[in-house]
JSON list of C-alpha atoms in Angstrom, two decimals:
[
{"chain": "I", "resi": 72, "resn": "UNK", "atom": "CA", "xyz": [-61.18, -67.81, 61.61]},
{"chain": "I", "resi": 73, "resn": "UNK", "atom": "CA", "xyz": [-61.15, -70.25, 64.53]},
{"chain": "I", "resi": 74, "resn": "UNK", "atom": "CA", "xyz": [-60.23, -73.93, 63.72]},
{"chain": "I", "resi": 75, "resn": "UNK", "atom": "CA", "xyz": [-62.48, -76.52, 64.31]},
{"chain": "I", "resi": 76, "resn": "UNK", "atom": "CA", "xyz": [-60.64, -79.91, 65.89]},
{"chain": "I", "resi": 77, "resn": "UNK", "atom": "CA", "xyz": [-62.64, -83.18, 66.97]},
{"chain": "I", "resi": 78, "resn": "UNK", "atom": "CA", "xyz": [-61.55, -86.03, 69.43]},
{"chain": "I", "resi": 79, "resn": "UNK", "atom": "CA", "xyz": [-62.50, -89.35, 69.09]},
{"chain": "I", "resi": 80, "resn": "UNK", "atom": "CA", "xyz": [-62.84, -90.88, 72.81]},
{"chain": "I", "resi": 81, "resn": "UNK", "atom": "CA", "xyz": [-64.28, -94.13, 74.15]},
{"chain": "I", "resi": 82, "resn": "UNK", "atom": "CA", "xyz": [-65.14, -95.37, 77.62]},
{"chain": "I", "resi": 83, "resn": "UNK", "atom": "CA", "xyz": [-65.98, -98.47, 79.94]},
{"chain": "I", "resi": 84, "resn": "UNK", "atom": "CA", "xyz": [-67.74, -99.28, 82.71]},
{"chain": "I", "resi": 85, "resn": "UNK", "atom": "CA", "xyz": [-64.86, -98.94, 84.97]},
{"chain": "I", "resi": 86, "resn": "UNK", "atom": "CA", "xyz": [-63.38, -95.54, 84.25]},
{"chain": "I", "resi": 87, "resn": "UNK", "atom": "CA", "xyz": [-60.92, -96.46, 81.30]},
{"chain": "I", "resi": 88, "resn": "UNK", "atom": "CA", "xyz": [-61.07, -94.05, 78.90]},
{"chain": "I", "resi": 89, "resn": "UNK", "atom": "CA", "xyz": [-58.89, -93.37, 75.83]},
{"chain": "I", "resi": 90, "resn": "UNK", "atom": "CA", "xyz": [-59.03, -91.04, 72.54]},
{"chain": "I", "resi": 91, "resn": "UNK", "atom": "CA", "xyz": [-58.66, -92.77, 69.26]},
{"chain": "I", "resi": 92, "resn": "UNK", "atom": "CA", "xyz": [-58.00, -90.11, 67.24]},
{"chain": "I", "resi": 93, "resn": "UNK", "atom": "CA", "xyz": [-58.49, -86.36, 66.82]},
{"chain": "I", "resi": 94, "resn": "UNK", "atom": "CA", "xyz": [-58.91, -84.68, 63.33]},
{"chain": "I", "resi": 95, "resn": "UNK", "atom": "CA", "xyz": [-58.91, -81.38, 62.19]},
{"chain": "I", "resi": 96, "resn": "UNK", "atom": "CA", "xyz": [-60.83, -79.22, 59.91]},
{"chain": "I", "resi": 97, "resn": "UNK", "atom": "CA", "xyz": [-59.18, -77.63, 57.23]},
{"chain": "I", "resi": 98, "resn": "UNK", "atom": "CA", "xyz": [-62.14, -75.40, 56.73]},
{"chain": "I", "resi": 99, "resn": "UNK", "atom": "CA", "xyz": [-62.66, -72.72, 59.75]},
{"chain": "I", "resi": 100, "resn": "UNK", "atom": "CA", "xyz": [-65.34, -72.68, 62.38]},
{"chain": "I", "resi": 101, "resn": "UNK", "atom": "CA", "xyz": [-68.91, -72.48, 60.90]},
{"chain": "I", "resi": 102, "resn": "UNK", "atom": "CA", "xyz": [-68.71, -74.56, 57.75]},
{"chain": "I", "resi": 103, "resn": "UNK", "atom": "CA", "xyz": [-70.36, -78.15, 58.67]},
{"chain": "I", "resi": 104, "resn": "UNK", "atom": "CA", "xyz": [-68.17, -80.81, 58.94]},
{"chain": "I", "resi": 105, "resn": "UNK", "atom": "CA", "xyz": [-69.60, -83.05, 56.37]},
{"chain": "I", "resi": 106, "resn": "UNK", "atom": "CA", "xyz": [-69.19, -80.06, 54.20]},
{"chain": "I", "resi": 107, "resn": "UNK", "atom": "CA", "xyz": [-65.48, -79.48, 55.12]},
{"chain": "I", "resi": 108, "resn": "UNK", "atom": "CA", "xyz": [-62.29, -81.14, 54.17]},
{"chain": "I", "resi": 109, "resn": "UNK", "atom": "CA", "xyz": [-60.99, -82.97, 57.01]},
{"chain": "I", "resi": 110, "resn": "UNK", "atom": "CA", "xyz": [-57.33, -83.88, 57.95]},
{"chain": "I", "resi": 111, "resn": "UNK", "atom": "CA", "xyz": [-56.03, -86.67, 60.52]},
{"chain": "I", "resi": 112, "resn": "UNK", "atom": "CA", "xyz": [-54.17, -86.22, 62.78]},
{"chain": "I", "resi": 113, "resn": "UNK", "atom": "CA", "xyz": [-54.56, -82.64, 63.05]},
{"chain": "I", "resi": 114, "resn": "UNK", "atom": "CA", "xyz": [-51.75, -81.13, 61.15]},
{"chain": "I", "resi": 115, "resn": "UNK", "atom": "CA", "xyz": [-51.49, -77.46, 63.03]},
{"chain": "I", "resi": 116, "resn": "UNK", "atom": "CA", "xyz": [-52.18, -77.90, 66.66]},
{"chain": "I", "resi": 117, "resn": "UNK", "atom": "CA", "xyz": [-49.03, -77.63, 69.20]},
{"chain": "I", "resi": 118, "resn": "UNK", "atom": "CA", "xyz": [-47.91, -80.02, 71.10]},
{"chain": "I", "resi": 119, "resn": "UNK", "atom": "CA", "xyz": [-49.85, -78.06, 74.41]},
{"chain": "I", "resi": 120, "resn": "UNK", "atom": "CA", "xyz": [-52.97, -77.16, 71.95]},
{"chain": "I", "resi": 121, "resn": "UNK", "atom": "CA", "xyz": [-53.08, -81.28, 71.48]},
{"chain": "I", "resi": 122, "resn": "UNK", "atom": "CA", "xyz": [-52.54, -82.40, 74.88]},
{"chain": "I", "resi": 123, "resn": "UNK", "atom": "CA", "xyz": [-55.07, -79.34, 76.47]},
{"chain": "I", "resi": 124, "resn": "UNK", "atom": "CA", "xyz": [-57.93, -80.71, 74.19]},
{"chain": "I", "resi": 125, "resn": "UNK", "atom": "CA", "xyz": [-57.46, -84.08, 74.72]},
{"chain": "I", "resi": 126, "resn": "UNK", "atom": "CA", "xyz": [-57.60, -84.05, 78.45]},
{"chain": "I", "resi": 127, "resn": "UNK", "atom": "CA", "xyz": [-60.61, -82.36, 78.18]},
{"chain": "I", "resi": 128, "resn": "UNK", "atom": "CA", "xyz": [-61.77, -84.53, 76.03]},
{"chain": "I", "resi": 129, "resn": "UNK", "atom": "CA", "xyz": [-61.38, -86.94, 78.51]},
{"chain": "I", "resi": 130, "resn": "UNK", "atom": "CA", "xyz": [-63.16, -85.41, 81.43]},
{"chain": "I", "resi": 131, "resn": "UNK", "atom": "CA", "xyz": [-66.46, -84.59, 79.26]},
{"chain": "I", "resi": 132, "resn": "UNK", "atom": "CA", "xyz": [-66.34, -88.13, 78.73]},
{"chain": "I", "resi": 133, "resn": "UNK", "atom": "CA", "xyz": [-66.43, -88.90, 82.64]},
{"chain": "I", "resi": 134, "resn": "UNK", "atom": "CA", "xyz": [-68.14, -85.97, 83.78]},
{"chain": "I", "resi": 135, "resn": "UNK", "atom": "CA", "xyz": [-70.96, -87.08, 81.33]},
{"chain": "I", "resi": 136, "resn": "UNK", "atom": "CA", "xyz": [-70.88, -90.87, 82.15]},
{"chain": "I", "resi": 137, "resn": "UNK", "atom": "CA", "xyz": [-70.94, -91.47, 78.62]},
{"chain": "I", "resi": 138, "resn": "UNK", "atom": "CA", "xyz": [-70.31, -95.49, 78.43]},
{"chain": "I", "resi": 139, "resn": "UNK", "atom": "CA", "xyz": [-68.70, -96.31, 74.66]},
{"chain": "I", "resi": 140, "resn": "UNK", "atom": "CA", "xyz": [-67.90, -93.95, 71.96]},
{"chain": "I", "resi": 141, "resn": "UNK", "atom": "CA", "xyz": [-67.88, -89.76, 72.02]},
{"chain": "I", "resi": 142, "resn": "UNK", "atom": "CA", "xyz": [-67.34, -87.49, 69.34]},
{"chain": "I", "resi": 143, "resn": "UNK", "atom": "CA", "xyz": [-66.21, -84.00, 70.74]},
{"chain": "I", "resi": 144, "resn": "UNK", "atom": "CA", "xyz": [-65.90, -81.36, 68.71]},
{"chain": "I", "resi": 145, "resn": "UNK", "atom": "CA", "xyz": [-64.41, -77.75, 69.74]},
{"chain": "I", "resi": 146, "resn": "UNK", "atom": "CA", "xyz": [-63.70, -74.56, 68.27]},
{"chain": "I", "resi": 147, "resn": "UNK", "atom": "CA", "xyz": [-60.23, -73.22, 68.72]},
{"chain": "I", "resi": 148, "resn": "UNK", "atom": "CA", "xyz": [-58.99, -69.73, 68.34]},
{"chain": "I", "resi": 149, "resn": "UNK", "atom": "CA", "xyz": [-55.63, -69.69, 66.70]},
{"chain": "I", "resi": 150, "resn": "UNK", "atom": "CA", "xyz": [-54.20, -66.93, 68.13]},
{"chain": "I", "resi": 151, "resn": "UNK", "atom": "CA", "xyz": [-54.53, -68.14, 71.75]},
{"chain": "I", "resi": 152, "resn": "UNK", "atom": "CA", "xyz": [-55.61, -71.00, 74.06]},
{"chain": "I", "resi": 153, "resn": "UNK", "atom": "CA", "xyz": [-58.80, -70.00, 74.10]},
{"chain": "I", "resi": 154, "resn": "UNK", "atom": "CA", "xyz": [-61.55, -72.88, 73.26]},
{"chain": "I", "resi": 155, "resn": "UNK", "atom": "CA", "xyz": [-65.15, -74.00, 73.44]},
{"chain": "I", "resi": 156, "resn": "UNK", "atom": "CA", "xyz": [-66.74, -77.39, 73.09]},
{"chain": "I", "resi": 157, "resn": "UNK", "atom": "CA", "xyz": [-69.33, -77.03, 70.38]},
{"chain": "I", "resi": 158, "resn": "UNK", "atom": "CA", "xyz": [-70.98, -80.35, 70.15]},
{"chain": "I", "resi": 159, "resn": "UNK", "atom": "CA", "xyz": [-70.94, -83.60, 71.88]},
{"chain": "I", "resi": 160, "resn": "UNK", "atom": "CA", "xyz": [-72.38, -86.64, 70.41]},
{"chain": "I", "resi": 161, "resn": "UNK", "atom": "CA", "xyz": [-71.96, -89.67, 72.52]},
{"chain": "I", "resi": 162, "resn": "UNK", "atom": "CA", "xyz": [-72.91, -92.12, 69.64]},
{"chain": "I", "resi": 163, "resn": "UNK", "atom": "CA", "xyz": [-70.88, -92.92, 66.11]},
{"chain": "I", "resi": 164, "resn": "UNK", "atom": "CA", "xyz": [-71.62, -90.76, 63.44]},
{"chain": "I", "resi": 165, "resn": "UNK", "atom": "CA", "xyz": [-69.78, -90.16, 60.43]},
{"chain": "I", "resi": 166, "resn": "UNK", "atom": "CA", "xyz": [-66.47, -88.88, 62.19]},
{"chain": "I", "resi": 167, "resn": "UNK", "atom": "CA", "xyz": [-66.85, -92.00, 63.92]},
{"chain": "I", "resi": 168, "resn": "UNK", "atom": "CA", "xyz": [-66.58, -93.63, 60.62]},
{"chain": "I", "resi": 169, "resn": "UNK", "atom": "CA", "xyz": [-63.39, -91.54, 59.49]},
{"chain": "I", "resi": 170, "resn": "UNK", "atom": "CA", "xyz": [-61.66, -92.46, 62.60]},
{"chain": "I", "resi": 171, "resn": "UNK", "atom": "CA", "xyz": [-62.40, -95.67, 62.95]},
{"chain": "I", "resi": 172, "resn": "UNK", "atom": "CA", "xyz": [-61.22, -95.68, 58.78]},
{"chain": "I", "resi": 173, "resn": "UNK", "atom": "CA", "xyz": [-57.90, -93.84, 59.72]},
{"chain": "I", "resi": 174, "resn": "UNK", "atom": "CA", "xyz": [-56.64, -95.26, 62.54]},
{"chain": "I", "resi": 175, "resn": "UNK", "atom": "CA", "xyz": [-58.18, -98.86, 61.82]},
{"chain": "I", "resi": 176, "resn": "UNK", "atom": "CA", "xyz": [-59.56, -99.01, 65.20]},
{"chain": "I", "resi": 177, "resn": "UNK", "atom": "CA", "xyz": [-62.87, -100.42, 64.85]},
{"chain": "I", "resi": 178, "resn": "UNK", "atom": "CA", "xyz": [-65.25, -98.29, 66.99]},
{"chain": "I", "resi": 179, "resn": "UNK", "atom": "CA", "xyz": [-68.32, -99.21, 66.06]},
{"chain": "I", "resi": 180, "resn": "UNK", "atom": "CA", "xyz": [-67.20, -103.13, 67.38]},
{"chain": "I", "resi": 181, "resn": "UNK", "atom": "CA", "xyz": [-65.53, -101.61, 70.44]},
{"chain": "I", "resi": 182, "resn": "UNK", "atom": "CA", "xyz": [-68.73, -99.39, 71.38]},
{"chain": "I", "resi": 183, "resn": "UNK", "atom": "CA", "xyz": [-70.96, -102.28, 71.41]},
{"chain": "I", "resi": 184, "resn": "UNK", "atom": "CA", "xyz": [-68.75, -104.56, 73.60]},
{"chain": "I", "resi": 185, "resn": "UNK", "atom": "CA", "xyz": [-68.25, -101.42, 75.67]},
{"chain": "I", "resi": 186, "resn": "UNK", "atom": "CA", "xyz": [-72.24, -101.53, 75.88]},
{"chain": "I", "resi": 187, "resn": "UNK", "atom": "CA", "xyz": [-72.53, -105.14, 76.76]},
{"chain": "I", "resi": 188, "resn": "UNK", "atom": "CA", "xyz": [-70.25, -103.86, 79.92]},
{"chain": "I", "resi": 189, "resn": "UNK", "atom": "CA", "xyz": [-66.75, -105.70, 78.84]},
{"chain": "I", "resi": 190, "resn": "UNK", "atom": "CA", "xyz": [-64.04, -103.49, 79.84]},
{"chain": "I", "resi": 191, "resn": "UNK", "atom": "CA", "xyz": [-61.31, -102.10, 77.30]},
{"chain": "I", "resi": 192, "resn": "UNK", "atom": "CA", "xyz": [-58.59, -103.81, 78.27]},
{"chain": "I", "resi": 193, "resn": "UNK", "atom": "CA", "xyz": [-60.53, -107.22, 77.28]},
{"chain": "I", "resi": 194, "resn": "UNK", "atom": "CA", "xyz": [-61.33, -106.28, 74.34]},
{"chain": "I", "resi": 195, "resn": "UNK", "atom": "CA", "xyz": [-58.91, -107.71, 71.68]},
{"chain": "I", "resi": 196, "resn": "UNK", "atom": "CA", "xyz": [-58.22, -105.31, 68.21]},
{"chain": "I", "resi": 197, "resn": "UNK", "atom": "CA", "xyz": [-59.96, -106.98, 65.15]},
{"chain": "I", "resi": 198, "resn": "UNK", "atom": "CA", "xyz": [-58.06, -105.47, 63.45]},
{"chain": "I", "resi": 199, "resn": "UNK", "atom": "CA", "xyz": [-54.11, -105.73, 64.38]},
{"chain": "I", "resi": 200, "resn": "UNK", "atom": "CA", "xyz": [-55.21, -109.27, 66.45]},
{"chain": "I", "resi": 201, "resn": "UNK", "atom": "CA", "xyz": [-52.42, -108.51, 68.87]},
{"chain": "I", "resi": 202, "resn": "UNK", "atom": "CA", "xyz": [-53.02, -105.24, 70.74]},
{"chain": "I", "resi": 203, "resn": "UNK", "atom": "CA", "xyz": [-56.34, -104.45, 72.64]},
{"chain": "I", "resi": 204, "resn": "UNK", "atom": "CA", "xyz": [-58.57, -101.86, 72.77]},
{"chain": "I", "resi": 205, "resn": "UNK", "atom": "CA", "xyz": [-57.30, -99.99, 75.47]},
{"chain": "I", "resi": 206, "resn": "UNK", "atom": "CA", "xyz": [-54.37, -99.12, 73.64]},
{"chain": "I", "resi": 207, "resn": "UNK", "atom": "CA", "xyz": [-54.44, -95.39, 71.47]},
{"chain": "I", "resi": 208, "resn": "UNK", "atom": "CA", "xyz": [-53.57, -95.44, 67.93]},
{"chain": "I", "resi": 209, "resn": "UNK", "atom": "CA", "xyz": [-51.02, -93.57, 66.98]},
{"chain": "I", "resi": 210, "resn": "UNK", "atom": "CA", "xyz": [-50.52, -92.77, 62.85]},
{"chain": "I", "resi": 211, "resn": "UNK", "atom": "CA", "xyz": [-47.16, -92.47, 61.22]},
{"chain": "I", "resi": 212, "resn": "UNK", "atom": "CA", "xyz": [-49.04, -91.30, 58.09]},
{"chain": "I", "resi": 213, "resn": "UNK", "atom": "CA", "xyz": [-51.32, -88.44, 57.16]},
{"chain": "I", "resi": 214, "resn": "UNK", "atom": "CA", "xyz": [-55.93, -88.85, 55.91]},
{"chain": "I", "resi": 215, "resn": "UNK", "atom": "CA", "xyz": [-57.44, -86.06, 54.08]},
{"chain": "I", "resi": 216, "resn": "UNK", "atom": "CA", "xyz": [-61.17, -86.75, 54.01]},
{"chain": "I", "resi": 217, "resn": "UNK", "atom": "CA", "xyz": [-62.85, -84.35, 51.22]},
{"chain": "I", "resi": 218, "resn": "UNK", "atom": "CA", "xyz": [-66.70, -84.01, 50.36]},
{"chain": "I", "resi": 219, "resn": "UNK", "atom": "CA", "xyz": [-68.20, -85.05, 47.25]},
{"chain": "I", "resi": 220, "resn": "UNK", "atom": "CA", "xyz": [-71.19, -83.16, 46.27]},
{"chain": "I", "resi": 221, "resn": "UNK", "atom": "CA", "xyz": [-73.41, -83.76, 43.16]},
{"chain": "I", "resi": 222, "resn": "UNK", "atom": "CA", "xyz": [-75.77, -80.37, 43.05]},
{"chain": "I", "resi": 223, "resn": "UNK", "atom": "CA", "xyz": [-76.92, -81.30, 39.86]},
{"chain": "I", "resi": 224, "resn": "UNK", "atom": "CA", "xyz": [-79.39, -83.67, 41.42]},
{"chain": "I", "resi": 225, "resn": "UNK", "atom": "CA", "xyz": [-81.02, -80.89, 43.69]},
{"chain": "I", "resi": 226, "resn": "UNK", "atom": "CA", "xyz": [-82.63, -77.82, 42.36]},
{"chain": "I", "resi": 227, "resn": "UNK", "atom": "CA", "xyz": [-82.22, -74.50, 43.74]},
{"chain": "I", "resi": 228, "resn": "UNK", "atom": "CA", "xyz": [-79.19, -75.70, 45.72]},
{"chain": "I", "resi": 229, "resn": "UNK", "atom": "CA", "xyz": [-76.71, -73.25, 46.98]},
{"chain": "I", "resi": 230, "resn": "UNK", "atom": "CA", "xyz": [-73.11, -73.60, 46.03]},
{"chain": "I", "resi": 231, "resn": "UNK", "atom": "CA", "xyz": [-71.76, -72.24, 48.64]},
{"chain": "I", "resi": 232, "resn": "UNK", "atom": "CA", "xyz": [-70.61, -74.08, 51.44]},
{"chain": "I", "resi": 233, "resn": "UNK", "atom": "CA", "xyz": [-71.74, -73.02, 55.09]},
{"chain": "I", "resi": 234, "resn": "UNK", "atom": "CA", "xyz": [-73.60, -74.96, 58.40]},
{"chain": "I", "resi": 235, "resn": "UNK", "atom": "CA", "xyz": [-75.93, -77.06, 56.66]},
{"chain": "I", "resi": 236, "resn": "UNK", "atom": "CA", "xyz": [-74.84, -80.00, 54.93]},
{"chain": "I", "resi": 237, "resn": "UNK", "atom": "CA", "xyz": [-75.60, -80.77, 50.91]},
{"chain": "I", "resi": 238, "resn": "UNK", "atom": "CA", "xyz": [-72.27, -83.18, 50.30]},
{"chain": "I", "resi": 239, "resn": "UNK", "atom": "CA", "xyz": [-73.79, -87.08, 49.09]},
{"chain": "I", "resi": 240, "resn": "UNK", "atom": "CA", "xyz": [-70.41, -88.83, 49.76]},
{"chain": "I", "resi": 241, "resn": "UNK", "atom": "CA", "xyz": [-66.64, -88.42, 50.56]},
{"chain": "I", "resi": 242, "resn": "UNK", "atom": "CA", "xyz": [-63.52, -90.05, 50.15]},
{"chain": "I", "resi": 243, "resn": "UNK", "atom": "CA", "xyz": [-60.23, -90.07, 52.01]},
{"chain": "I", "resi": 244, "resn": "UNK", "atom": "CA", "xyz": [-57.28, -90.62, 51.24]},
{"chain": "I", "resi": 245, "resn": "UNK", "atom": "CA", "xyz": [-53.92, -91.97, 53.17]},
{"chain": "I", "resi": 246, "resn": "UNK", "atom": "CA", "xyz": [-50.33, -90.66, 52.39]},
{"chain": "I", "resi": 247, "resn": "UNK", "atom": "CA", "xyz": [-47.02, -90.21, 54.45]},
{"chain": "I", "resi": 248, "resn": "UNK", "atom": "CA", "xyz": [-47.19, -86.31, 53.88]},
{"chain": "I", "resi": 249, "resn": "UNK", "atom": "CA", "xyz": [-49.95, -84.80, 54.04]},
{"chain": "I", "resi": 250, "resn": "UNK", "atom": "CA", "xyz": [-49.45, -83.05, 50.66]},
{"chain": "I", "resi": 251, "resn": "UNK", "atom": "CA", "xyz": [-49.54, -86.75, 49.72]},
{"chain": "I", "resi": 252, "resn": "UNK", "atom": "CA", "xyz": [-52.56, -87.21, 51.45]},
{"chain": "I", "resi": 253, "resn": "UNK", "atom": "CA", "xyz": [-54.31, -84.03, 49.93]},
{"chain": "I", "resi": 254, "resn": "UNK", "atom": "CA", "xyz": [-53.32, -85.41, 46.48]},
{"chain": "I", "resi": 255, "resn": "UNK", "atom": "CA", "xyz": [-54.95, -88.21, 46.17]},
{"chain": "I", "resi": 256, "resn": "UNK", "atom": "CA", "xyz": [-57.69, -87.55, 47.76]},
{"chain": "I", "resi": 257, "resn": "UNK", "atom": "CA", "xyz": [-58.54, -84.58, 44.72]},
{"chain": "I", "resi": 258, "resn": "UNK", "atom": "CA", "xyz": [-57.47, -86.97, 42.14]},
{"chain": "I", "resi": 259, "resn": "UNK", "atom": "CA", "xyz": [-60.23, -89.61, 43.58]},
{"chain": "I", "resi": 260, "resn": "UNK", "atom": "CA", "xyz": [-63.23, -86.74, 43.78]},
{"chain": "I", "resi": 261, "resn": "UNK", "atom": "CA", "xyz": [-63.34, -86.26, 40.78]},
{"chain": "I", "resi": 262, "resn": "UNK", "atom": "CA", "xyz": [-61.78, -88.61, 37.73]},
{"chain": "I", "resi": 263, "resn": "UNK", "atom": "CA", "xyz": [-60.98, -85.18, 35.99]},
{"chain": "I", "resi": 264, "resn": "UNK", "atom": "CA", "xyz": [-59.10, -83.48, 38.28]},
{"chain": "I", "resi": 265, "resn": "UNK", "atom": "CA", "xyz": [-55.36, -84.76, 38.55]},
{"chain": "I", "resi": 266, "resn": "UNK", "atom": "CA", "xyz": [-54.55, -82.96, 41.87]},
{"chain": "I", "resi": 267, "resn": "UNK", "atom": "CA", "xyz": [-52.96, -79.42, 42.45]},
{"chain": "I", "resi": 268, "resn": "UNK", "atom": "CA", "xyz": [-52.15, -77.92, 39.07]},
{"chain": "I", "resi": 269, "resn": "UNK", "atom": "CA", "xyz": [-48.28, -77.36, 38.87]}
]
């Protein structure tokens, strides 16, 4: 099926505009995000597939005057170029959260100071205390996010996964491969489950 990829993208007052991170969905178009495992940076886009979304990423932003943090989300067909933007939340949610987790960019700090009208480049990183917030993260290390889900709790409670979301909780997981990053991130769902089976 098509892929699902989301952008990350914040904005001031005066036009500057960057995109913190961009994640990928391991599960195709039409399961729910919160119900899908979830891998940063996006692990199968090309170069041109990366770059193409971004920039548009980047002019929703604008076109929609949207002043502090976006979430974009698109579908992507992978046999082609061919995308559409399927949701646009111009507020943090919980991919907010995940990016702002990955990349250590704190976007829920940056979004208000963006709201208060202080422009990017005067906002100073929290978290690296050297770099500001105008500059784009870039990771040298792979984060699998998977869902947790505890159906016992609920009654009559499909299994399946599809567009409506029944996971309680996450967790993610950082590794230099992503293999790594996949790993770990089964081993901490569930405390008896030690990863892929050899």
């Amino acid at each position: 099926g098509w892929k699902e990829v989301e952008y990350e993208v914040v904005r001031d007052a005066f036009d500057n505009c960057i995109t913190v991170c961009n994640m990928e969905n391991v599960d195709p178009l039409g399961i729910h995000t919160g119900e899908s495992i979830v891998v940063a940076p996006s692990q199968t886009l090309s170069n041109k597939e990366y770059n193409m979304l971004r920039t548009t990423a980047i002019k929703v932003i604008r076109n929609f005057g949207v002043v502090g943090e976006c979430n974009i989300q698109y579908a992507l067909n992978p046999n082609s170029e061919e995308y559409y933007i399927i949701e646009v939340n111009a507020r943090l949610s919980r991919s907010s959260a995940l990016a702002s987790k990955a990349t250590g960019y704190p976007l829920a700090y940056v979004a208000a100071k963006l709201a208060l009208g202080v422009p990017l480049p005067d906002i100073k990183n929290s978290v690296t205390g050297v770099t500001t917030a105008c500059f784009e993260p870039s990771l040298d290390y792979c984060v699998v996010k998977i869902p947790r889900w505890d159906l016992h709790k609920f009654s009559r409670v499909s299994t399946k996964i599809g567009s409506s979301m029944k996971s309680v909780g996450e967790v993610m997981a950082i590794g230099r491969k992503f293999e790594e990053a996949f790993q770990k991130a089964l081993r901490m769902v569930d405390e008896n489950v030690n990863g892929f089976d050899p």
